[in-house]
Amino acid sequence: MSTISQRFEQIRARVHRTAEACGRKPEDIEIIAVSKTCPASSIEQAVAAGARHLGESYIQEAVEKIQQLSGLAAIWHFIGPIQSNKTRQIAEHFAWVHSVDREKIARRLNDQRPEHLPPLNIILQLNISQDPNKQGIAPAGLEQLAAQIVEMPRLKLRGIMAVPAIDLEESELRRQFRAMNTLLTGLQTKYPECNQLSLGMSGDMDIAIECGSTMVRVGSAIFGSRPGR
Ligand SMILES: *Cc1c(COP(=O)(O)O)cnc(C)c1O
């Protein structure tokens, strides 16, 4: 069985290969190692292998691990669904949030971001497959939410994210990823620092990179399969 450090190295090499094969710079693509449900010891192995960005989805276990690993030079990304009563912990412990999809949540994160920390980096989650059971704002509401967030001084609008429906045909997946890229380009014209496309997971990271992803969120391909939840 391969170790976490070997698998992280393989993912890094794969990002490099895929980027070069489609004429992109490998350094323009950040790997977010998604460590949800993994123990702190696994995270230490990934960081020792070179992981700098870590992604978590469940606030309680995330905060415990962040506190336990406070000596690590790691940048923490919150990527899970956000309930309003959890915004304070997110604002206090994370550098990036990929799952903001409504003004109320953004406003709370802005109000609760501690003064001694830099503004919280915000990525807006889109419901690109327009699935009523999925998180995320509809593309039609994106401009308005973006305009509200850029007025919030303790937040910094940085990009957009989506989790496509599972089992899409590859052609449809590419179509949705490209539509995300087009939406980002539109936002970036207005807000130059809004330049991150958070797309791609263990199963579709190559396609996401080919469609312009700048942040791939990779869990099981690094840490192994997770227990069911
Ligand atoms: C769990 C999760 C990932 C990682 O998924 P893998 O398939 O294990 O790579 C990425 N993004 C989000 C939003 C997740 O919840």
PDB file of C-alpha atoms and ligand atoms in Angstrom:
ATOM      1  CA  MET A   1       0.000   0.000   0.000  1.00  0.00           C
ATOM      2  CA  SER A   2       1.321   3.429  -0.834  1.00  0.00           C
ATOM      3  CA  THR A   3       1.722   6.057   1.845  1.00  0.00           C
ATOM      4  CA  ILE A   4       0.156   9.498   2.080  1.00  0.00           C
ATOM      5  CA  SER A   5       3.450  11.117   1.129  1.00  0.00           C
ATOM      6  CA  GLN A   6       3.827   8.912  -1.960  1.00  0.00           C
ATOM      7  CA  ARG A   7       0.267   9.647  -3.014  1.00  0.00           C
ATOM      8  CA  PHE A   8       0.706  13.388  -2.488  1.00  0.00           C
ATOM      9  CA  GLU A   9       3.833  13.262  -4.634  1.00  0.00           C
ATOM     10  CA  GLN A  10       1.911  11.361  -7.340  1.00  0.00           C
ATOM     11  CA  ILE A  11      -0.858  13.961  -7.338  1.00  0.00           C
ATOM     12  CA  ARG A  12       1.675  16.772  -7.586  1.00  0.00           C
ATOM     13  CA  ALA A  13       3.345  15.049 -10.547  1.00  0.00           C
ATOM     14  CA  ARG A  14      -0.047  14.500 -12.168  1.00  0.00           C
ATOM     15  CA  VAL A  15      -1.064  18.153 -11.817  1.00  0.00           C
ATOM     16  CA  HIS A  16       2.276  19.070 -13.361  1.00  0.00           C
ATOM     17  CA  ARG A  17       1.817  16.682 -16.301  1.00  0.00           C
ATOM     18  CA  THR A  18      -1.787  17.623 -16.990  1.00  0.00           C
ATOM     19  CA  ALA A  19      -1.028  21.345 -16.826  1.00  0.00           C
ATOM     20  CA  GLU A  20       1.889  21.081 -19.245  1.00  0.00           C
ATOM     21  CA  ALA A  21      -0.075  18.863 -21.601  1.00  0.00           C
ATOM     22  CA  CYS A  22      -2.684  21.601 -22.006  1.00  0.00           C
ATOM     23  CA  GLY A  23      -0.230  24.487 -22.153  1.00  0.00           C
ATOM     24  CA  ARG A  24      -0.717  25.802 -18.632  1.00  0.00           C
ATOM     25  CA  LYS A  25       1.842  26.634 -15.933  1.00  0.00           C
ATOM     26  CA  PRO A  26       1.791  23.972 -13.197  1.00  0.00           C
ATOM     27  CA  GLU A  27       2.424  26.628 -10.543  1.00  0.00           C
ATOM     28  CA  ASP A  28      -0.893  28.263 -11.439  1.00  0.00           C
ATOM     29  CA  ILE A  29      -2.714  25.269  -9.957  1.00  0.00           C
ATOM     30  CA  GLU A  30      -2.852  24.819  -6.191  1.00  0.00           C
ATOM     31  CA  ILE A  31      -3.567  21.442  -4.636  1.00  0.00           C
ATOM     32  CA  ILE A  32      -5.979  21.641  -1.700  1.00  0.00           C
ATOM     33  CA  ALA A  33      -5.439  18.397   0.246  1.00  0.00           C
ATOM     34  CA  VAL A  34      -8.922  17.587   1.570  1.00  0.00           C
ATOM     35  CA  SER A  35      -8.326  16.085   4.999  1.00  0.00           C
ATOM     36  CA  LYS A  36     -11.918  15.836   6.294  1.00  0.00           C
ATOM     37  CA  THR A  37     -12.367  12.755   8.530  1.00  0.00           C
ATOM     38  CA  CYS A  38      -8.569  12.187   8.560  1.00  0.00           C
ATOM     39  CA  PRO A  39      -6.656  12.195  11.839  1.00  0.00           C
ATOM     40  CA  ALA A  40      -4.087  14.904  12.592  1.00  0.00           C
ATOM     41  CA  SER A  41      -1.274  12.383  12.057  1.00  0.00           C
ATOM     42  CA  SER A  42      -2.320  11.935   8.397  1.00  0.00           C
ATOM     43  CA  ILE A  43      -2.319  15.694   7.899  1.00  0.00           C
ATOM     44  CA  GLU A  44       1.195  15.899   9.316  1.00  0.00           C
ATOM     45  CA  GLN A  45       2.345  13.342   6.750  1.00  0.00           C
ATOM     46  CA  ALA A  46       0.789  15.292   3.882  1.00  0.00           C
ATOM     47  CA  VAL A  47       2.364  18.550   5.065  1.00  0.00           C
ATOM     48  CA  ALA A  48       5.753  16.847   5.438  1.00  0.00           C
ATOM     49  CA  ALA A  49       5.384  15.717   1.815  1.00  0.00           C
ATOM     50  CA  GLY A  50       4.807  19.319   0.729  1.00  0.00           C
ATOM     51  CA  ALA A  51       1.076  19.982   1.082  1.00  0.00           C
ATOM     52  CA  ARG A  52       0.480  23.616   2.092  1.00  0.00           C
ATOM     53  CA  HIS A  53      -3.250  23.989   1.566  1.00  0.00           C
ATOM     54  CA  LEU A  54      -5.668  21.817   3.555  1.00  0.00           C
ATOM     55  CA  GLY A  55      -9.420  21.529   3.037  1.00  0.00           C
ATOM     56  CA  GLU A  56     -11.996  20.652   5.716  1.00  0.00           C
ATOM     57  CA  SER A  57     -15.791  20.268   5.577  1.00  0.00           C
ATOM     58  CA  TYR A  58     -16.974  19.620   9.139  1.00  0.00           C
ATOM     59  CA  ILE A  59     -16.359  22.545  11.457  1.00  0.00           C
ATOM     60  CA  GLN A  60     -16.100  20.704  14.776  1.00  0.00           C
ATOM     61  CA  GLU A  61     -13.408  18.218  13.798  1.00  0.00           C
ATOM     62  CA  ALA A  62     -11.697  20.882  11.683  1.00  0.00           C
ATOM     63  CA  VAL A  63     -11.229  23.288  14.595  1.00  0.00           C
ATOM     64  CA  GLU A  64      -9.880  20.506  16.804  1.00  0.00           C
ATOM     65  CA  LYS A  65      -7.283  19.565  14.201  1.00  0.00           C
ATOM     66  CA  ILE A  66      -6.351  23.171  13.419  1.00  0.00           C
ATOM     67  CA  GLN A  67      -5.686  23.793  17.106  1.00  0.00           C
ATOM     68  CA  GLN A  68      -3.767  20.560  17.482  1.00  0.00           C
ATOM     69  CA  LEU A  69      -1.636  21.355  14.423  1.00  0.00           C
ATOM     70  CA  SER A  70      -1.126  25.060  15.087  1.00  0.00           C
ATOM     71  CA  GLY A  71       2.646  24.638  14.686  1.00  0.00           C
ATOM     72  CA  LEU A  72       2.305  23.554  11.048  1.00  0.00           C
ATOM     73  CA  ALA A  73       2.759  26.060   8.236  1.00  0.00           C
ATOM     74  CA  ALA A  74      -0.610  25.212   6.688  1.00  0.00           C
ATOM     75  CA  ILE A  75      -3.304  27.301   5.042  1.00  0.00           C
ATOM     76  CA  TRP A  76      -6.792  26.093   5.936  1.00  0.00           C
ATOM     77  CA  HIS A  77      -9.729  26.129   3.507  1.00  0.00           C
ATOM     78  CA  PHE A  78     -13.321  25.549   4.593  1.00  0.00           C
ATOM     79  CA  ILE A  79     -15.170  23.724   1.776  1.00  0.00           C
ATOM     80  CA  GLY A  80     -18.297  22.305   3.466  1.00  0.00           C
ATOM     81  CA  PRO A  81     -21.890  23.519   3.827  1.00  0.00           C
ATOM     82  CA  ILE A  82     -22.157  26.527   6.180  1.00  0.00           C
ATOM     83  CA  GLN A  83     -24.816  26.880   8.864  1.00  0.00           C
ATOM     84  CA  SER A  84     -25.182  30.373  10.340  1.00  0.00           C
ATOM     85  CA  ASN A  85     -24.307  29.220  13.846  1.00  0.00           C
ATOM     86  CA  LYS A  86     -20.906  28.012  12.561  1.00  0.00           C
ATOM     87  CA  THR A  87     -19.743  31.204  10.862  1.00  0.00           C
ATOM     88  CA  ARG A  88     -17.819  32.491  13.902  1.00  0.00           C
ATOM     89  CA  GLN A  89     -15.595  29.417  14.043  1.00  0.00           C
ATOM     90  CA  ILE A  90     -14.989  29.599  10.306  1.00  0.00           C
ATOM     91  CA  ALA A  91     -14.119  33.310  10.508  1.00  0.00           C
ATOM     92  CA  GLU A  92     -11.704  32.688  13.376  1.00  0.00           C
ATOM     93  CA  HIS A  93      -9.871  29.606  12.107  1.00  0.00           C
ATOM     94  CA  PHE A  94      -9.726  29.628   8.316  1.00  0.00           C
ATOM     95  CA  ALA A  95      -7.914  31.643   5.624  1.00  0.00           C
ATOM     96  CA  TRP A  96     -10.226  30.654   2.752  1.00  0.00           C
ATOM     97  CA  VAL A  97     -13.911  29.655   2.438  1.00  0.00           C
ATOM     98  CA  HIS A  98     -15.079  27.994  -0.807  1.00  0.00           C
ATOM     99  CA  SER A  99     -18.734  27.468   0.042  1.00  0.00           C
ATOM    100  CA  VAL A 100     -20.307  30.906   0.480  1.00  0.00           C
ATOM    101  CA  ASP A 101     -23.625  31.033  -1.349  1.00  0.00           C
ATOM    102  CA  ARG A 102     -25.726  33.704   0.360  1.00  0.00           C
ATOM    103  CA  GLU A 103     -25.469  37.239   1.647  1.00  0.00           C
ATOM    104  CA  LYS A 104     -26.465  36.422   5.208  1.00  0.00           C
ATOM    105  CA  ILE A 105     -23.548  34.026   5.619  1.00  0.00           C
ATOM    106  CA  ALA A 106     -21.120  36.483   4.006  1.00  0.00           C
ATOM    107  CA  ARG A 107     -22.304  39.286   6.283  1.00  0.00           C
ATOM    108  CA  ARG A 108     -21.776  37.145   9.392  1.00  0.00           C
ATOM    109  CA  LEU A 109     -18.294  36.076   8.262  1.00  0.00           C
ATOM    110  CA  ASN A 110     -17.438  39.739   7.651  1.00  0.00           C
ATOM    111  CA  ASP A 111     -18.727  40.818  11.065  1.00  0.00           C
ATOM    112  CA  GLN A 112     -17.001  37.949  12.853  1.00  0.00           C
ATOM    113  CA  ARG A 113     -13.593  38.016  11.137  1.00  0.00           C
ATOM    114  CA  PRO A 114     -11.123  38.913  13.932  1.00  0.00           C
ATOM    115  CA  GLU A 115      -9.306  42.250  13.542  1.00  0.00           C
ATOM    116  CA  HIS A 116      -5.849  40.711  13.959  1.00  0.00           C
ATOM    117  CA  LEU A 117      -6.314  38.480  10.910  1.00  0.00           C
ATOM    118  CA  PRO A 118      -6.187  39.551   7.241  1.00  0.00           C
ATOM    119  CA  PRO A 119      -9.481  39.633   5.323  1.00  0.00           C
ATOM    120  CA  LEU A 120     -11.029  36.209   4.784  1.00  0.00           C
ATOM    121  CA  ASN A 121     -10.643  34.943   1.195  1.00  0.00           C
ATOM    122  CA  ILE A 122     -14.081  34.160  -0.236  1.00  0.00           C
ATOM    123  CA  ILE A 123     -14.923  31.780  -3.045  1.00  0.00           C
ATOM    124  CA  LEU A 124     -18.582  31.672  -4.054  1.00  0.00           C
ATOM    125  CA  GLN A 125     -20.163  28.270  -4.562  1.00  0.00           C
ATOM    126  CA  LEU A 126     -22.319  27.925  -7.659  1.00  0.00           C
ATOM    127  CA  ASN A 127     -25.002  25.360  -8.263  1.00  0.00           C
ATOM    128  CA  ILE A 128     -23.798  24.865 -11.801  1.00  0.00           C
ATOM    129  CA  SER A 129     -25.956  21.812 -12.498  1.00  0.00           C
ATOM    130  CA  GLN A 130     -29.036  23.725 -11.240  1.00  0.00           C
ATOM    131  CA  ASP A 131     -29.845  20.781  -8.974  1.00  0.00           C
ATOM    132  CA  PRO A 132     -32.475  21.727  -6.335  1.00  0.00           C
ATOM    133  CA  ASN A 133     -30.785  19.422  -3.800  1.00  0.00           C
ATOM    134  CA  LYS A 134     -27.370  21.013  -4.164  1.00  0.00           C
ATOM    135  CA  GLN A 135     -25.684  23.872  -2.341  1.00  0.00           C
ATOM    136  CA  GLY A 136     -24.719  26.950  -4.248  1.00  0.00           C
ATOM    137  CA  ILE A 137     -26.122  30.060  -5.829  1.00  0.00           C
ATOM    138  CA  ALA A 138     -27.704  29.963  -9.291  1.00  0.00           C
ATOM    139  CA  PRO A 139     -25.516  31.571 -11.965  1.00  0.00           C
ATOM    140  CA  ALA A 140     -28.161  34.295 -12.405  1.00  0.00           C
ATOM    141  CA  GLY A 141     -27.615  35.468  -8.814  1.00  0.00           C
ATOM    142  CA  LEU A 142     -23.818  35.562  -8.966  1.00  0.00           C
ATOM    143  CA  GLU A 143     -23.292  39.189  -9.974  1.00  0.00           C
ATOM    144  CA  GLN A 144     -25.490  40.551  -7.227  1.00  0.00           C
ATOM    145  CA  LEU A 145     -23.859  38.458  -4.492  1.00  0.00           C
ATOM    146  CA  ALA A 146     -20.394  39.400  -5.764  1.00  0.00           C
ATOM    147  CA  ALA A 147     -21.304  43.096  -5.699  1.00  0.00           C
ATOM    148  CA  GLN A 148     -22.487  42.756  -2.084  1.00  0.00           C
ATOM    149  CA  ILE A 149     -19.353  40.943  -0.971  1.00  0.00           C
ATOM    150  CA  VAL A 150     -16.853  43.383  -2.453  1.00  0.00           C
ATOM    151  CA  GLU A 151     -18.395  46.024  -0.174  1.00  0.00           C
ATOM    152  CA  MET A 152     -17.569  43.997   2.945  1.00  0.00           C
ATOM    153  CA  PRO A 153     -14.201  45.177   4.296  1.00  0.00           C
ATOM    154  CA  ARG A 154     -13.235  42.018   6.192  1.00  0.00           C
ATOM    155  CA  LEU A 155     -13.797  39.758   3.166  1.00  0.00           C
ATOM    156  CA  LYS A 156     -11.901  39.490  -0.098  1.00  0.00           C
ATOM    157  CA  LEU A 157     -13.712  38.064  -3.106  1.00  0.00           C
ATOM    158  CA  ARG A 158     -11.318  35.597  -4.762  1.00  0.00           C
ATOM    159  CA  GLY A 159     -13.244  33.273  -7.069  1.00  0.00           C
ATOM    160  CA  ILE A 160     -15.913  30.660  -7.653  1.00  0.00           C
ATOM    161  CA  MET A 161     -16.345  26.966  -6.899  1.00  0.00           C
ATOM    162  CA  ALA A 162     -18.693  24.163  -7.943  1.00  0.00           C
ATOM    163  CA  VAL A 163     -19.261  20.501  -7.209  1.00  0.00           C
ATOM    164  CA  PRO A 164     -20.902  19.017 -10.311  1.00  0.00           C
ATOM    165  CA  ALA A 165     -23.550  16.307 -10.088  1.00  0.00           C
ATOM    166  CA  ILE A 166     -22.013  12.847  -9.885  1.00  0.00           C
ATOM    167  CA  ASP A 167     -21.986  10.520 -12.892  1.00  0.00           C
ATOM    168  CA  LEU A 168     -22.163  13.234 -15.536  1.00  0.00           C
ATOM    169  CA  GLU A 169     -21.044  12.313 -19.037  1.00  0.00           C
ATOM    170  CA  GLU A 170     -17.578  13.674 -19.649  1.00  0.00           C
ATOM    171  CA  SER A 171     -18.835  16.044 -22.363  1.00  0.00           C
ATOM    172  CA  GLU A 172     -21.426  17.529 -19.979  1.00  0.00           C
ATOM    173  CA  LEU A 173     -18.853  17.816 -17.187  1.00  0.00           C
ATOM    174  CA  ARG A 174     -16.541  19.738 -19.531  1.00  0.00           C
ATOM    175  CA  ARG A 175     -19.425  21.962 -20.598  1.00  0.00           C
ATOM    176  CA  GLN A 176     -20.191  22.827 -16.954  1.00  0.00           C
ATOM    177  CA  PHE A 177     -16.530  23.409 -16.080  1.00  0.00           C
ATOM    178  CA  ARG A 178     -16.114  25.690 -19.113  1.00  0.00           C
ATOM    179  CA  ALA A 179     -19.275  27.585 -18.141  1.00  0.00           C
ATOM    180  CA  MET A 180     -17.647  28.180 -14.734  1.00  0.00           C
ATOM    181  CA  ASN A 181     -14.532  29.488 -16.450  1.00  0.00           C
ATOM    182  CA  THR A 182     -16.646  31.917 -18.482  1.00  0.00           C
ATOM    183  CA  LEU A 183     -18.429  33.124 -15.326  1.00  0.00           C
ATOM    184  CA  LEU A 184     -15.077  33.714 -13.623  1.00  0.00           C
ATOM    185  CA  THR A 185     -13.743  35.679 -16.588  1.00  0.00           C
ATOM    186  CA  GLY A 186     -16.800  37.928 -16.388  1.00  0.00           C
ATOM    187  CA  LEU A 187     -16.275  38.595 -12.670  1.00  0.00           C
ATOM    188  CA  GLN A 188     -12.544  39.089 -13.055  1.00  0.00           C
ATOM    189  CA  THR A 189     -13.089  41.901 -15.556  1.00  0.00           C
ATOM    190  CA  LYS A 190     -14.815  43.820 -12.781  1.00  0.00           C
ATOM    191  CA  TYR A 191     -12.806  42.527  -9.813  1.00  0.00           C
ATOM    192  CA  PRO A 192      -9.219  41.660 -10.872  1.00  0.00           C
ATOM    193  CA  GLU A 193      -8.377  39.831  -7.647  1.00  0.00           C
ATOM    194  CA  CYS A 194     -11.299  37.484  -8.179  1.00  0.00           C
ATOM    195  CA  ASN A 195      -9.157  35.060 -10.158  1.00  0.00           C
ATOM    196  CA  GLN A 196      -9.548  31.595  -8.618  1.00  0.00           C
ATOM    197  CA  LEU A 197     -11.480  28.706 -10.118  1.00  0.00           C
ATOM    198  CA  SER A 198     -11.962  25.993  -7.471  1.00  0.00           C
ATOM    199  CA  LEU A 199     -12.863  22.963  -9.582  1.00  0.00           C
ATOM    200  CA  GLY A 200     -11.933  19.305  -9.643  1.00  0.00           C
ATOM    201  CA  MET A 201     -11.724  16.479  -7.095  1.00  0.00           C
ATOM    202  CA  SER A 202      -9.952  13.106  -7.058  1.00  0.00           C
ATOM    203  CA  GLY A 203     -12.104  11.757  -9.892  1.00  0.00           C
ATOM    204  CA  ASP A 204     -12.164  14.719 -12.282  1.00  0.00           C
ATOM    205  CA  MET A 205      -9.093  16.827 -11.537  1.00  0.00           C
ATOM    206  CA  ASP A 206      -7.532  16.370 -14.985  1.00  0.00           C
ATOM    207  CA  ILE A 207     -10.642  17.577 -16.808  1.00  0.00           C
ATOM    208  CA  ALA A 208     -10.922  20.473 -14.360  1.00  0.00           C
ATOM    209  CA  ILE A 209      -7.322  21.540 -15.036  1.00  0.00           C
ATOM    210  CA  GLU A 210      -7.926  21.349 -18.788  1.00  0.00           C
ATOM    211  CA  CYS A 211     -10.938  23.645 -18.266  1.00  0.00           C
ATOM    212  CA  GLY A 212      -8.958  26.247 -16.299  1.00  0.00           C
ATOM    213  CA  SER A 213      -9.117  25.190 -12.641  1.00  0.00           C
ATOM    214  CA  THR A 214      -6.643  26.994 -10.365  1.00  0.00           C
ATOM    215  CA  MET A 215      -7.499  25.017  -7.210  1.00  0.00           C
ATOM    216  CA  VAL A 216      -8.132  21.271  -7.226  1.00  0.00           C
ATOM    217  CA  ARG A 217      -9.647  19.855  -4.032  1.00  0.00           C
ATOM    218  CA  VAL A 218      -8.206  16.361  -3.681  1.00  0.00           C
ATOM    219  CA  GLY A 219      -9.150  14.080  -0.795  1.00  0.00           C
ATOM    220  CA  SER A 220      -9.326  10.322  -1.328  1.00  0.00           C
ATOM    221  CA  ALA A 221      -6.536  10.226  -3.941  1.00  0.00           C
ATOM    222  CA  ILE A 222      -4.168  11.496  -1.218  1.00  0.00           C
ATOM    223  CA  PHE A 223      -5.584  10.214   2.062  1.00  0.00           C
ATOM    224  CA  GLY A 224      -7.326   7.043   0.877  1.00  0.00           C
ATOM    225  CA  SER A 225     -11.053   6.345   0.868  1.00  0.00           C
ATOM    226  CA  ARG A 226     -13.084   7.806   3.723  1.00  0.00           C
ATOM    227  CA  PRO A 227     -15.398   5.892   6.013  1.00  0.00           C
ATOM    228  CA  GLY A 228     -19.057   6.490   5.068  1.00  0.00           C
ATOM    229  CA  ARG A 229     -20.779   9.323   6.889  1.00  0.00           C
TER     230      ARG A 229
HETATM  231  C1  LIG B   1     -14.848  15.771   0.067  1.00  0.00           C
HETATM  232  C2  LIG B   1     -14.748  16.903  -0.882  1.00  0.00           C
HETATM  233  C3  LIG B   1     -13.717  16.954  -1.845  1.00  0.00           C
HETATM  234  C4  LIG B   1     -12.697  15.850  -2.037  1.00  0.00           C
HETATM  235  O1  LIG B   1     -13.294  14.757  -2.663  1.00  0.00           O
HETATM  236  P1  LIG B   1     -12.431  13.492  -3.170  1.00  0.00           P
HETATM  237  O2  LIG B   1     -13.323  12.853  -4.145  1.00  0.00           O
HETATM  238  O3  LIG B   1     -12.158  12.660  -1.964  1.00  0.00           O
HETATM  239  O4  LIG B   1     -11.193  14.010  -3.784  1.00  0.00           O
HETATM  240  C5  LIG B   1     -13.667  18.070  -2.671  1.00  0.00           C
HETATM  241  N1  LIG B   1     -14.567  19.075  -2.566  1.00  0.00           N
HETATM  242  C6  LIG B   1     -15.566  19.059  -1.670  1.00  0.00           C
HETATM  243  C7  LIG B   1     -16.515  20.206  -1.625  1.00  0.00           C
HETATM  244  C8  LIG B   1     -15.687  17.975  -0.815  1.00  0.00           C
HETATM  245  O5  LIG B   1     -16.704  17.972   0.073  1.00  0.00           O
END
